[in-house]
mmCIF file of C-alpha atoms in Angstrom:
data_model
loop_
_atom_site.group_PDB
_atom_site.id
_atom_site.type_symbol
_atom_site.label_atom_id
_atom_site.label_comp_id
_atom_site.label_asym_id
_atom_site.label_seq_id
_atom_site.Cartn_x
_atom_site.Cartn_y
_atom_site.Cartn_z
ATOM 1 C CA UNK Q 1 -0.818 -11.780 7.012
ATOM 2 C CA UNK Q 2 2.490 -11.280 5.245
ATOM 3 C CA UNK Q 3 4.044 -7.916 4.531
ATOM 4 C CA UNK Q 4 7.078 -6.485 2.780
ATOM 5 C CA UNK Q 5 8.415 -2.922 2.895
ATOM 6 C CA UNK Q 6 11.132 -1.750 0.543
ATOM 7 C CA UNK Q 7 12.440 1.628 -0.550
ATOM 8 C CA UNK Q 8 13.594 2.366 -4.082
ATOM 9 C CA UNK Q 9 16.133 5.139 -4.519
ATOM 10 C CA UNK Q 10 16.412 7.422 -7.542
ATOM 11 C CA UNK Q 11 18.906 10.054 -8.540
ATOM 12 C CA UNK Q 12 18.038 11.029 -12.088
ATOM 13 C CA UNK Q 13 20.595 12.946 -14.162
ATOM 14 C CA UNK Q 14 17.859 15.110 -15.673
ATOM 15 C CA UNK Q 15 15.370 17.284 -13.859
ATOM 16 C CA UNK Q 16 12.420 15.506 -15.474
ATOM 17 C CA UNK Q 17 12.438 11.849 -16.219
ATOM 18 C CA UNK Q 18 10.115 8.876 -16.483
ATOM 19 C CA UNK Q 19 11.743 5.718 -15.122
ATOM 20 C CA UNK Q 20 10.047 2.403 -15.861
ATOM 21 C CA UNK Q 21 9.978 0.460 -12.558
ATOM 22 C CA UNK Q 22 7.578 -2.325 -13.551
ATOM 23 C CA UNK Q 23 10.134 -5.119 -13.293
ATOM 24 C CA UNK Q 24 11.406 -3.864 -9.940
ATOM 25 C CA UNK Q 25 7.895 -3.907 -8.516
ATOM 26 C CA UNK Q 26 7.197 -7.356 -9.969
ATOM 27 C CA UNK Q 27 10.400 -8.637 -8.346
ATOM 28 C CA UNK Q 28 9.355 -7.255 -4.953
ATOM 29 C CA UNK Q 29 5.981 -8.969 -5.292
ATOM 30 C CA UNK Q 30 7.805 -12.264 -5.886
ATOM 31 C CA UNK Q 31 10.112 -11.596 -2.946
ATOM 32 C CA UNK Q 32 7.141 -10.924 -0.637
ATOM 33 C CA UNK Q 33 5.673 -14.413 -1.298
ATOM 34 C CA UNK Q 34 2.231 -12.824 -1.076
ATOM 35 C CA UNK Q 35 -0.258 -14.765 -3.263
ATOM 36 C CA UNK Q 36 -3.319 -12.512 -2.809
ATOM 37 C CA UNK Q 37 -2.928 -8.938 -1.664
ATOM 38 C CA UNK Q 38 -2.208 -5.311 -2.404
ATOM 39 C CA UNK Q 39 1.005 -3.532 -3.379
ATOM 40 C CA UNK Q 40 1.220 0.205 -2.695
ATOM 41 C CA UNK Q 41 3.844 2.194 -4.632
ATOM 42 C CA UNK Q 42 4.170 5.767 -3.377
ATOM 43 C CA UNK Q 43 6.620 8.585 -4.128
ATOM 44 C CA UNK Q 44 7.880 9.922 -0.786
ATOM 45 C CA UNK Q 45 9.191 13.206 -2.167
ATOM 46 C CA UNK Q 46 6.719 15.886 -3.033
ATOM 47 C CA UNK Q 47 8.004 16.734 -6.497
ATOM 48 C CA UNK Q 48 7.626 13.212 -7.951
ATOM 49 C CA UNK Q 49 4.715 10.939 -8.809
ATOM 50 C CA UNK Q 50 3.763 7.486 -10.055
ATOM 51 C CA UNK Q 51 2.307 7.152 -13.558
ATOM 52 C CA UNK Q 52 0.768 3.996 -15.015
ATOM 53 C CA UNK Q 53 0.538 3.947 -18.786
ATOM 54 C CA UNK Q 54 2.094 2.619 -21.973
ATOM 55 C CA UNK Q 55 5.876 2.696 -22.404
ATOM 56 C CA UNK Q 56 5.691 4.465 -25.773
ATOM 57 C CA UNK Q 57 8.125 7.310 -26.417
ATOM 58 C CA UNK Q 58 5.634 9.608 -28.185
ATOM 59 C CA UNK Q 59 3.063 9.192 -25.453
ATOM 60 C CA UNK Q 60 5.610 9.878 -22.748
ATOM 61 C CA UNK Q 61 6.474 13.152 -24.449
ATOM 62 C CA UNK Q 62 2.761 13.992 -24.869
ATOM 63 C CA UNK Q 63 2.339 13.400 -21.156
ATOM 64 C CA UNK Q 64 5.220 15.672 -20.162
ATOM 65 C CA UNK Q 65 3.950 18.360 -22.536
ATOM 66 C CA UNK Q 66 0.456 18.143 -21.047
ATOM 67 C CA UNK Q 67 1.931 18.763 -17.602
ATOM 68 C CA UNK Q 68 4.022 21.653 -18.918
ATOM 69 C CA UNK Q 69 0.929 23.184 -20.411
ATOM 70 C CA UNK Q 70 -1.187 22.811 -17.253
ATOM 71 C CA UNK Q 71 1.526 23.619 -14.694
ATOM 72 C CA UNK Q 72 4.301 25.442 -16.547
ATOM 73 C CA UNK Q 73 7.613 26.509 -15.126
ATOM 74 C CA UNK Q 74 7.407 30.111 -14.016
ATOM 75 C CA UNK Q 75 7.028 32.388 -11.060
ATOM 76 C CA UNK Q 76 5.339 30.742 -8.116
ATOM 77 C CA UNK Q 77 4.749 32.026 -4.629
ATOM 78 C CA UNK Q 78 6.626 28.970 -3.390
ATOM 79 C CA UNK Q 79 9.792 30.468 -4.900
ATOM 80 C CA UNK Q 80 9.854 33.130 -2.194
ATOM 81 C CA UNK Q 81 11.308 30.374 0.015
ATOM 82 C CA UNK Q 82 14.332 30.182 -2.307
ATOM 83 C CA UNK Q 83 13.057 27.112 -4.174
ATOM 84 C CA UNK Q 84 12.581 27.126 -7.944
ATOM 85 C CA UNK Q 85 10.489 23.956 -8.296
ATOM 86 C CA UNK Q 86 6.918 25.180 -7.833
ATOM 87 C CA UNK Q 87 5.867 23.587 -11.109
ATOM 88 C CA UNK Q 88 7.205 20.203 -9.956
ATOM 89 C CA UNK Q 89 4.982 20.246 -6.843
ATOM 90 C CA UNK Q 90 1.965 20.981 -9.030
ATOM 91 C CA UNK Q 91 2.861 18.395 -11.673
ATOM 92 C CA UNK Q 92 3.105 15.713 -8.993
ATOM 93 C CA UNK Q 93 -0.358 16.750 -7.820
ATOM 94 C CA UNK Q 94 -1.893 16.357 -11.275
ATOM 95 C CA UNK Q 95 -0.256 12.977 -11.968
ATOM 96 C CA UNK Q 96 -0.882 11.549 -8.538
ATOM 97 C CA UNK Q 97 1.888 10.340 -6.286
ATOM 98 C CA UNK Q 98 0.879 6.752 -5.727
ATOM 99 C CA UNK Q 99 -0.842 3.694 -7.092
ATOM 100 C CA UNK Q 100 -2.067 0.491 -5.485
ATOM 101 C CA UNK Q 101 -1.712 -2.701 -7.495
ATOM 102 C CA UNK Q 102 -3.509 -5.997 -7.021
ATOM 103 C CA UNK Q 103 -1.487 -9.155 -6.432
ATOM 104 C CA UNK Q 104 -3.228 -12.257 -7.787
ATOM 105 C CA UNK Q 105 -1.880 -15.811 -7.643
ATOM 106 C CA UNK Q 106 1.487 -14.455 -6.574
ATOM 107 C CA UNK Q 107 1.869 -11.989 -9.453
ATOM 108 C CA UNK Q 108 1.447 -8.285 -10.043
ATOM 109 C CA UNK Q 109 -1.977 -8.207 -11.741
ATOM 110 C CA UNK Q 110 -1.488 -5.604 -14.498
ATOM 111 C CA UNK Q 111 -3.415 -4.918 -17.690
ATOM 112 C CA UNK Q 112 -1.729 -5.804 -20.998
ATOM 113 C CA UNK Q 113 -0.141 -2.381 -21.560
ATOM 114 C CA UNK Q 114 0.127 -1.110 -18.011
ATOM 115 C CA UNK Q 115 3.671 -0.102 -17.167
ATOM 116 C CA UNK Q 116 4.650 1.605 -13.924
ATOM 117 C CA UNK Q 117 6.729 4.768 -14.068
ATOM 118 C CA UNK Q 118 8.474 6.786 -11.435
ATOM 119 C CA UNK Q 119 7.781 10.332 -12.667
ATOM 120 C CA UNK Q 120 10.504 12.715 -11.557
ATOM 121 C CA UNK Q 121 9.884 16.448 -11.937
ATOM 122 C CA UNK Q 122 12.785 17.830 -9.902
ATOM 123 C CA UNK Q 123 15.636 15.330 -10.116
ATOM 124 C CA UNK Q 124 19.394 15.560 -9.816
ATOM 125 C CA UNK Q 125 19.221 14.635 -6.135
ATOM 126 C CA UNK Q 126 18.343 11.524 -4.187
ATOM 127 C CA UNK Q 127 14.655 10.619 -3.947
ATOM 128 C CA UNK Q 128 12.777 7.669 -2.521
ATOM 129 C CA UNK Q 129 9.725 5.538 -3.310
ATOM 130 C CA UNK Q 130 8.136 3.246 -0.731
ATOM 131 C CA UNK Q 131 6.741 -0.122 -1.790
ATOM 132 C CA UNK Q 132 4.426 -1.717 0.751
ATOM 133 C CA UNK Q 133 2.972 -5.159 0.146
ATOM 134 C CA UNK Q 134 0.388 -6.826 2.362
ATOM 135 C CA UNK Q 135 -1.615 -10.001 1.879
ATOM 136 C CA UNK Q 136 -1.157 -13.711 2.340
ATOM 137 C CA UNK B 1 -7.470 -12.976 5.642
ATOM 138 C CA UNK B 2 -10.123 -13.312 2.956
ATOM 139 C CA UNK B 3 -9.740 -12.090 -0.606
ATOM 140 C CA UNK B 4 -11.786 -11.849 -3.767
ATOM 141 C CA UNK B 5 -10.613 -11.023 -7.294
ATOM 142 C CA UNK B 6 -13.059 -10.307 -10.086
ATOM 143 C CA UNK B 7 -12.820 -8.708 -13.492
ATOM 144 C CA UNK B 8 -15.543 -6.519 -14.963
ATOM 145 C CA UNK B 9 -15.747 -6.318 -18.741
ATOM 146 C CA UNK B 10 -16.905 -3.303 -20.728
ATOM 147 C CA UNK B 11 -17.557 -2.749 -24.390
ATOM 148 C CA UNK B 12 -19.173 0.665 -24.652
ATOM 149 C CA UNK B 13 -20.984 1.608 -27.878
ATOM 150 C CA UNK B 14 -19.621 5.154 -27.689
ATOM 151 C CA UNK B 15 -16.022 6.258 -27.519
ATOM 152 C CA UNK B 16 -16.583 8.167 -24.283
ATOM 153 C CA UNK B 17 -18.911 6.989 -21.639
ATOM 154 C CA UNK B 18 -19.424 7.065 -17.893
ATOM 155 C CA UNK B 19 -20.816 3.774 -16.608
ATOM 156 C CA UNK B 20 -22.120 3.687 -13.035
ATOM 157 C CA UNK B 21 -20.706 0.505 -11.445
ATOM 158 C CA UNK B 22 -21.592 1.229 -7.800
ATOM 159 C CA UNK B 23 -24.062 -1.625 -7.459
ATOM 160 C CA UNK B 24 -21.696 -4.093 -9.105
ATOM 161 C CA UNK B 25 -18.946 -3.190 -6.655
ATOM 162 C CA UNK B 26 -21.343 -3.386 -3.698
ATOM 163 C CA UNK B 27 -22.419 -6.855 -4.854
ATOM 164 C CA UNK B 28 -18.808 -8.031 -5.032
ATOM 165 C CA UNK B 29 -18.199 -6.738 -1.509
ATOM 166 C CA UNK B 30 -21.164 -8.850 -0.335
ATOM 167 C CA UNK B 31 -19.908 -11.848 -2.265
ATOM 168 C CA UNK B 32 -16.447 -11.547 -0.666
ATOM 169 C CA UNK B 33 -17.909 -11.896 2.851
ATOM 170 C CA UNK B 34 -15.248 -9.445 4.019
ATOM 171 C CA UNK B 35 -16.512 -7.451 7.039
ATOM 172 C CA UNK B 36 -13.548 -5.075 7.468
ATOM 173 C CA UNK B 37 -11.149 -4.439 4.629
ATOM 174 C CA UNK B 38 -10.262 -2.636 1.438
ATOM 175 C CA UNK B 39 -11.663 -2.877 -2.083
ATOM 176 C CA UNK B 40 -9.440 -1.762 -4.960
ATOM 177 C CA UNK B 41 -11.146 -0.906 -8.269
ATOM 178 C CA UNK B 42 -8.651 -0.319 -11.086
ATOM 179 C CA UNK B 43 -9.023 0.167 -14.840
ATOM 180 C CA UNK B 44 -6.589 -2.244 -16.534
ATOM 181 C CA UNK B 45 -6.616 -0.484 -19.904
ATOM 182 C CA UNK B 46 -4.670 2.714 -20.242
ATOM 183 C CA UNK B 47 -7.369 4.832 -21.865
ATOM 184 C CA UNK B 48 -9.947 4.434 -19.077
ATOM 185 C CA UNK B 49 -10.235 5.566 -15.477
ATOM 186 C CA UNK B 50 -12.346 5.377 -12.332
ATOM 187 C CA UNK B 51 -14.268 8.469 -11.225
ATOM 188 C CA UNK B 52 -16.103 8.874 -7.921
ATOM 189 C CA UNK B 53 -18.690 11.615 -7.883
ATOM 190 C CA UNK B 54 -22.393 12.395 -8.074
ATOM 191 C CA UNK B 55 -24.567 10.676 -10.718
ATOM 192 C CA UNK B 56 -25.987 13.952 -12.012
ATOM 193 C CA UNK B 57 -26.261 14.401 -15.778
ATOM 194 C CA UNK B 58 -25.140 18.046 -15.881
ATOM 195 C CA UNK B 59 -22.106 17.339 -13.718
ATOM 196 C CA UNK B 60 -21.113 14.365 -15.844
ATOM 197 C CA UNK B 61 -21.141 16.606 -18.889
ATOM 198 C CA UNK B 62 -19.164 19.301 -17.029
ATOM 199 C CA UNK B 63 -16.603 16.644 -16.160
ATOM 200 C CA UNK B 64 -16.215 15.428 -19.747
ATOM 201 C CA UNK B 65 -15.949 19.029 -20.959
ATOM 202 C CA UNK B 66 -13.242 19.786 -18.389
ATOM 203 C CA UNK B 67 -11.220 16.861 -19.700
ATOM 204 C CA UNK B 68 -11.777 17.966 -23.293
ATOM 205 C CA UNK B 69 -10.536 21.411 -22.388
ATOM 206 C CA UNK B 70 -7.425 20.166 -20.565
ATOM 207 C CA UNK B 71 -6.546 17.270 -22.901
ATOM 208 C CA UNK B 72 -8.364 17.903 -26.188
ATOM 209 C CA UNK B 73 -8.485 15.591 -29.155
ATOM 210 C CA UNK B 74 -5.814 16.580 -31.630
ATOM 211 C CA UNK B 75 -2.393 15.763 -32.944
ATOM 212 C CA UNK B 76 -0.270 13.866 -30.457
ATOM 213 C CA UNK B 77 3.149 12.324 -30.886
ATOM 214 C CA UNK B 78 1.572 9.030 -29.844
ATOM 215 C CA UNK B 79 -0.348 9.054 -33.139
ATOM 216 C CA UNK B 80 2.862 8.350 -35.048
ATOM 217 C CA UNK B 81 2.352 4.737 -33.906
ATOM 218 C CA UNK B 82 -0.898 4.628 -35.902
ATOM 219 C CA UNK B 83 -3.105 5.218 -32.852
ATOM 220 C CA UNK B 84 -5.560 8.129 -32.670
ATOM 221 C CA UNK B 85 -6.319 8.063 -28.949
ATOM 222 C CA UNK B 86 -3.596 10.231 -27.424
ATOM 223 C CA UNK B 87 -6.180 12.373 -25.677
ATOM 224 C CA UNK B 88 -7.703 9.287 -24.037
ATOM 225 C CA UNK B 89 -4.367 8.323 -22.431
ATOM 226 C CA UNK B 90 -4.047 11.836 -21.022
ATOM 227 C CA UNK B 91 -7.647 12.018 -19.841
ATOM 228 C CA UNK B 92 -7.180 8.772 -17.907
ATOM 229 C CA UNK B 93 -4.114 10.316 -16.298
ATOM 230 C CA UNK B 94 -5.995 13.379 -15.102
ATOM 231 C CA UNK B 95 -8.978 11.428 -13.738
ATOM 232 C CA UNK B 96 -6.937 8.705 -12.133
ATOM 233 C CA UNK B 97 -7.313 5.069 -13.020
ATOM 234 C CA UNK B 98 -8.175 3.585 -9.667
ATOM 235 C CA UNK B 99 -9.814 4.056 -6.307
ATOM 236 C CA UNK B 100 -9.638 2.118 -3.059
ATOM 237 C CA UNK B 101 -12.819 1.873 -1.019
ATOM 238 C CA UNK B 102 -13.213 0.995 2.639
ATOM 239 C CA UNK B 103 -15.373 -1.971 3.621
ATOM 240 C CA UNK B 104 -16.999 -1.514 7.026
ATOM 241 C CA UNK B 105 -19.326 -3.979 8.749
ATOM 242 C CA UNK B 106 -19.593 -5.941 5.510
ATOM 243 C CA UNK B 107 -20.602 -3.005 3.340
ATOM 244 C CA UNK B 108 -18.977 -0.647 0.860
ATOM 245 C CA UNK B 109 -18.431 2.443 3.048
ATOM 246 C CA UNK B 110 -19.353 5.302 0.695
ATOM 247 C CA UNK B 111 -20.330 8.905 1.363
ATOM 248 C CA UNK B 112 -23.958 9.897 0.761
ATOM 249 C CA UNK B 113 -23.451 11.016 -2.855
ATOM 250 C CA UNK B 114 -20.445 8.966 -3.840
ATOM 251 C CA UNK B 115 -21.122 6.918 -6.945
ATOM 252 C CA UNK B 116 -18.454 4.894 -8.735
ATOM 253 C CA UNK B 117 -18.026 5.327 -12.485
ATOM 254 C CA UNK B 118 -16.042 3.453 -15.046
ATOM 255 C CA UNK B 119 -14.810 6.331 -17.245
ATOM 256 C CA UNK B 120 -14.205 5.167 -20.792
ATOM 257 C CA UNK B 121 -12.312 7.491 -23.146
ATOM 258 C CA UNK B 122 -11.640 5.121 -26.046
ATOM 259 C CA UNK B 123 -14.443 2.568 -26.142
ATOM 260 C CA UNK B 124 -15.989 0.420 -28.822
ATOM 261 C CA UNK B 125 -13.732 -2.491 -27.876
ATOM 262 C CA UNK B 126 -13.462 -4.807 -24.904
ATOM 263 C CA UNK B 127 -11.898 -3.396 -21.756
ATOM 264 C CA UNK B 128 -11.402 -4.715 -18.259
ATOM 265 C CA UNK B 129 -11.494 -3.489 -14.652
ATOM 266 C CA UNK B 130 -9.997 -5.479 -11.785
ATOM 267 C CA UNK B 131 -11.725 -5.544 -8.399
ATOM 268 C CA UNK B 132 -9.535 -6.801 -5.563
ATOM 269 C CA UNK B 133 -10.954 -7.174 -2.076
ATOM 270 C CA UNK B 134 -8.917 -8.094 0.986
ATOM 271 C CA UNK B 135 -9.827 -8.141 4.660
ATOM 272 C CA UNK B 136 -11.564 -10.388 7.093
ATOM 273 C CA UNK O 1 -5.696 -8.977 10.941
ATOM 274 C CA UNK O 2 -6.458 -5.798 12.873
ATOM 275 C CA UNK O 3 -8.565 -2.955 11.588
ATOM 276 C CA UNK O 4 -9.678 0.497 12.658
ATOM 277 C CA UNK O 5 -12.355 2.713 11.116
ATOM 278 C CA UNK O 6 -12.761 6.326 12.134
ATOM 279 C CA UNK O 7 -14.518 9.338 10.663
ATOM 280 C CA UNK O 8 -13.112 12.852 10.835
ATOM 281 C CA UNK O 9 -15.605 15.708 10.674
ATOM 282 C CA UNK O 10 -14.937 19.124 9.162
ATOM 283 C CA UNK O 11 -16.948 22.299 9.061
ATOM 284 C CA UNK O 12 -14.639 24.945 7.619
ATOM 285 C CA UNK O 13 -15.563 28.619 8.020
ATOM 286 C CA UNK O 14 -14.357 29.375 4.489
ATOM 287 C CA UNK O 15 -15.513 27.826 1.263
ATOM 288 C CA UNK O 16 -11.981 26.732 0.356
ATOM 289 C CA UNK O 17 -9.508 25.592 2.891
ATOM 290 C CA UNK O 18 -6.558 23.275 3.309
ATOM 291 C CA UNK O 19 -6.570 21.614 6.741
ATOM 292 C CA UNK O 20 -3.415 19.784 7.822
ATOM 293 C CA UNK O 21 -4.553 16.430 9.271
ATOM 294 C CA UNK O 22 -1.172 14.686 9.475
ATOM 295 C CA UNK O 23 -1.109 14.474 13.266
ATOM 296 C CA UNK O 24 -4.683 13.208 13.420
ATOM 297 C CA UNK O 25 -3.865 10.411 10.994
ATOM 298 C CA UNK O 26 -0.671 9.536 12.866
ATOM 299 C CA UNK O 27 -2.666 9.345 16.104
ATOM 300 C CA UNK O 28 -5.182 6.959 14.532
ATOM 301 C CA UNK O 29 -2.330 4.752 13.304
ATOM 302 C CA UNK O 30 -1.056 4.570 16.908
ATOM 303 C CA UNK O 31 -4.542 3.855 18.192
ATOM 304 C CA UNK O 32 -4.995 1.001 15.704
ATOM 305 C CA UNK O 33 -1.925 -0.843 17.077
ATOM 306 C CA UNK O 34 -1.218 -1.980 13.513
ATOM 307 C CA UNK O 35 2.540 -2.496 13.029
ATOM 308 C CA UNK O 36 2.544 -3.302 9.294
ATOM 309 C CA UNK O 37 -0.355 -2.315 7.100
ATOM 310 C CA UNK O 38 -2.185 0.258 5.035
ATOM 311 C CA UNK O 39 -4.096 3.385 6.025
ATOM 312 C CA UNK O 40 -6.705 4.709 3.589
ATOM 313 C CA UNK O 41 -7.783 8.357 3.987
ATOM 314 C CA UNK O 42 -10.741 9.238 1.759
ATOM 315 C CA UNK O 43 -12.991 12.303 1.508
ATOM 316 C CA UNK O 44 -16.590 11.070 1.581
ATOM 317 C CA UNK O 45 -18.106 14.256 0.178
ATOM 318 C CA UNK O 46 -17.737 14.910 -3.506
ATOM 319 C CA UNK O 47 -16.511 18.484 -3.311
ATOM 320 C CA UNK O 48 -13.439 17.742 -1.177
ATOM 321 C CA UNK O 49 -10.174 15.881 -1.682
ATOM 322 C CA UNK O 50 -6.971 14.751 0.001
ATOM 323 C CA UNK O 51 -3.699 16.441 -0.931
ATOM 324 C CA UNK O 52 -0.228 15.310 0.133
ATOM 325 C CA UNK O 53 2.448 17.947 -0.149
ATOM 326 C CA UNK O 54 4.552 20.461 1.769
ATOM 327 C CA UNK O 55 2.909 22.690 4.403
ATOM 328 C CA UNK O 56 4.318 25.894 2.902
ATOM 329 C CA UNK O 57 1.990 28.873 2.611
ATOM 330 C CA UNK O 58 3.165 30.010 -0.844
ATOM 331 C CA UNK O 59 2.840 26.520 -2.276
ATOM 332 C CA UNK O 60 -0.634 26.102 -0.833
ATOM 333 C CA UNK O 61 -1.690 29.298 -2.582
ATOM 334 C CA UNK O 62 -0.018 28.165 -5.840
ATOM 335 C CA UNK O 63 -1.988 24.941 -5.584
ATOM 336 C CA UNK O 64 -5.334 26.677 -5.080
ATOM 337 C CA UNK O 65 -4.550 29.035 -7.961
ATOM 338 C CA UNK O 66 -3.707 26.125 -10.249
ATOM 339 C CA UNK O 67 -7.084 24.602 -9.510
ATOM 340 C CA UNK O 68 -8.824 27.929 -10.081
ATOM 341 C CA UNK O 69 -7.100 28.205 -13.422
ATOM 342 C CA UNK O 70 -7.972 24.655 -14.547
ATOM 343 C CA UNK O 71 -11.488 24.483 -13.090
ATOM 344 C CA UNK O 72 -12.608 28.066 -12.460
ATOM 345 C CA UNK O 73 -15.783 29.159 -10.793
ATOM 346 C CA UNK O 74 -18.399 29.893 -13.420
ATOM 347 C CA UNK O 75 -21.456 28.588 -15.176
ATOM 348 C CA UNK O 76 -21.701 24.823 -15.110
ATOM 349 C CA UNK O 77 -24.464 22.547 -16.297
ATOM 350 C CA UNK O 78 -24.569 21.163 -12.760
ATOM 351 C CA UNK O 79 -25.943 24.526 -11.617
ATOM 352 C CA UNK O 80 -29.243 23.794 -13.343
ATOM 353 C CA UNK O 81 -29.964 21.612 -10.289
ATOM 354 C CA UNK O 82 -29.809 24.740 -8.098
ATOM 355 C CA UNK O 83 -26.249 24.069 -6.913
ATOM 356 C CA UNK O 84 -23.463 26.599 -7.398
ATOM 357 C CA UNK O 85 -20.469 24.363 -6.683
ATOM 358 C CA UNK O 86 -19.658 22.821 -10.086
ATOM 359 C CA UNK O 87 -16.062 23.977 -9.838
ATOM 360 C CA UNK O 88 -15.665 22.237 -6.451
ATOM 361 C CA UNK O 89 -16.675 18.864 -7.942
ATOM 362 C CA UNK O 90 -14.089 19.317 -10.696
ATOM 363 C CA UNK O 91 -11.353 20.526 -8.345
ATOM 364 C CA UNK O 92 -11.832 17.417 -6.192
ATOM 365 C CA UNK O 93 -11.460 15.328 -9.344
ATOM 366 C CA UNK O 94 -8.151 16.926 -10.287
ATOM 367 C CA UNK O 95 -6.659 16.698 -6.775
ATOM 368 C CA UNK O 96 -7.877 13.200 -6.080
ATOM 369 C CA UNK O 97 -10.124 12.352 -3.197
ATOM 370 C CA UNK O 98 -8.056 9.790 -1.359
ATOM 371 C CA UNK O 99 -4.609 8.536 -0.491
ATOM 372 C CA UNK O 100 -3.338 5.271 0.938
ATOM 373 C CA UNK O 101 -0.419 5.456 3.341
ATOM 374 C CA UNK O 102 1.949 2.707 4.409
ATOM 375 C CA UNK O 103 2.257 1.816 8.083
ATOM 376 C CA UNK O 104 5.725 0.520 8.970
ATOM 377 C CA UNK O 105 6.869 -0.557 12.440
ATOM 378 C CA UNK O 106 3.755 0.949 13.929
ATOM 379 C CA UNK O 107 4.170 4.384 12.355
ATOM 380 C CA UNK O 108 2.761 6.330 9.434
ATOM 381 C CA UNK O 109 5.566 5.918 6.871
ATOM 382 C CA UNK O 110 5.768 9.392 5.294
ATOM 383 C CA UNK O 111 8.509 11.114 3.319
ATOM 384 C CA UNK O 112 10.389 13.971 5.015
ATOM 385 C CA UNK O 113 8.110 16.748 3.698
ATOM 386 C CA UNK O 114 4.889 14.848 3.141
ATOM 387 C CA UNK O 115 2.012 16.453 4.993
ATOM 388 C CA UNK O 116 -1.597 15.317 4.612
ATOM 389 C CA UNK O 117 -4.258 17.923 3.869
ATOM 390 C CA UNK O 118 -8.002 17.780 3.797
ATOM 391 C CA UNK O 119 -8.755 19.970 0.767
ATOM 392 C CA UNK O 120 -12.153 21.609 1.089
ATOM 393 C CA UNK O 121 -13.624 23.298 -1.977
ATOM 394 C CA UNK O 122 -17.192 23.866 -0.809
ATOM 395 C CA UNK O 123 -17.122 24.261 2.964
ATOM 396 C CA UNK O 124 -19.319 26.012 5.495
ATOM 397 C CA UNK O 125 -21.214 22.789 6.156
ATOM 398 C CA UNK O 126 -20.390 19.487 7.800
ATOM 399 C CA UNK O 127 -18.231 17.076 5.814
ATOM 400 C CA UNK O 128 -16.649 13.740 6.589
ATOM 401 C CA UNK O 129 -13.423 11.823 5.886
ATOM 402 C CA UNK O 130 -13.121 8.088 6.454
ATOM 403 C CA UNK O 131 -9.885 6.630 7.786
ATOM 404 C CA UNK O 132 -9.578 2.858 7.357
ATOM 405 C CA UNK O 133 -6.568 1.020 8.710
ATOM 406 C CA UNK O 134 -5.875 -2.661 8.132
ATOM 407 C CA UNK O 135 -2.813 -4.769 8.914
ATOM 408 C CA UNK O 136 -1.345 -6.562 11.840
#
């Protein structure tokens, strides 16, 4: 069995941002030399997620607006700790914080429009994503 | 390490449909001859998901109504591209587009009521699901 | 390839409860002797999920309130079967019922605030979570 572990670092200028990381993940799959296996991509900070969808600007805005509608900014009990990012914790929960991708014949096996996004909901500080590849 | 990669194709007559694929996945696990491992089931098109729950008709309707309440049909920015399926992209996001199942002693290791559904939100055209099994 | 399969049992006194299982999962990773691999944690009952977030009491309440807002208790079609837990099925759907964790250098590779919760939405009876570890 082969494996590869890498960490991607993010420090987005805006509080909320969708960063397309598809090429980065594809490059790590190549680097791993795994031909058949699985690639886990997981946000390690609890106010960020991983979203797999089309890289279309209207859709990305629709997505962020959906999350704002379901988990709006506002007063949360969590803010009694001094934080102000309660909505970001909940948004990450609704999006999901990780995705596992198949690796087939040495390549990331994505659908025709699947793009991988790091979804930041409380940026402007350093965050991390773990990429774990296993297979052979 | 053993692996198996298969693609399931769907072309549902209705726009929204829940298709129970539990037996198909179980058959692929048998075919793989993996005794201990993982089985990833992932919708490759960005308007479909994978749902794991009970195959009970009332519940399936409750589930579709929940999604219609949270991400209704309507005017989305994505529709400026000529598409009309913005809600389907968002529904897939809320359901999740993939699940990983354990394989134990050569069998899909499901709970007593867990059934696996392909959840189509924009059917009437060909779509694909990837099944990736690794283990030994 | 090494593998380990274990089942965790829960019987929560309350209908809804978040049970921190981080240490239990870390212990199973140690027991598996896997150095590099993946650890799948999946709720086998369809009214429970797995949530990964901060163990902060206000946030946990915010999370349960979000779910109550999006999928409230009430009249569901599913209740025509005699059940009264329609909301629990939907809450599990929104949270997600499983998470895959990386194992790196023999340890559960979590972010600094990531804690793993068993999220029970219809307790007061025995439930099960499967933990499947593969790697080497």
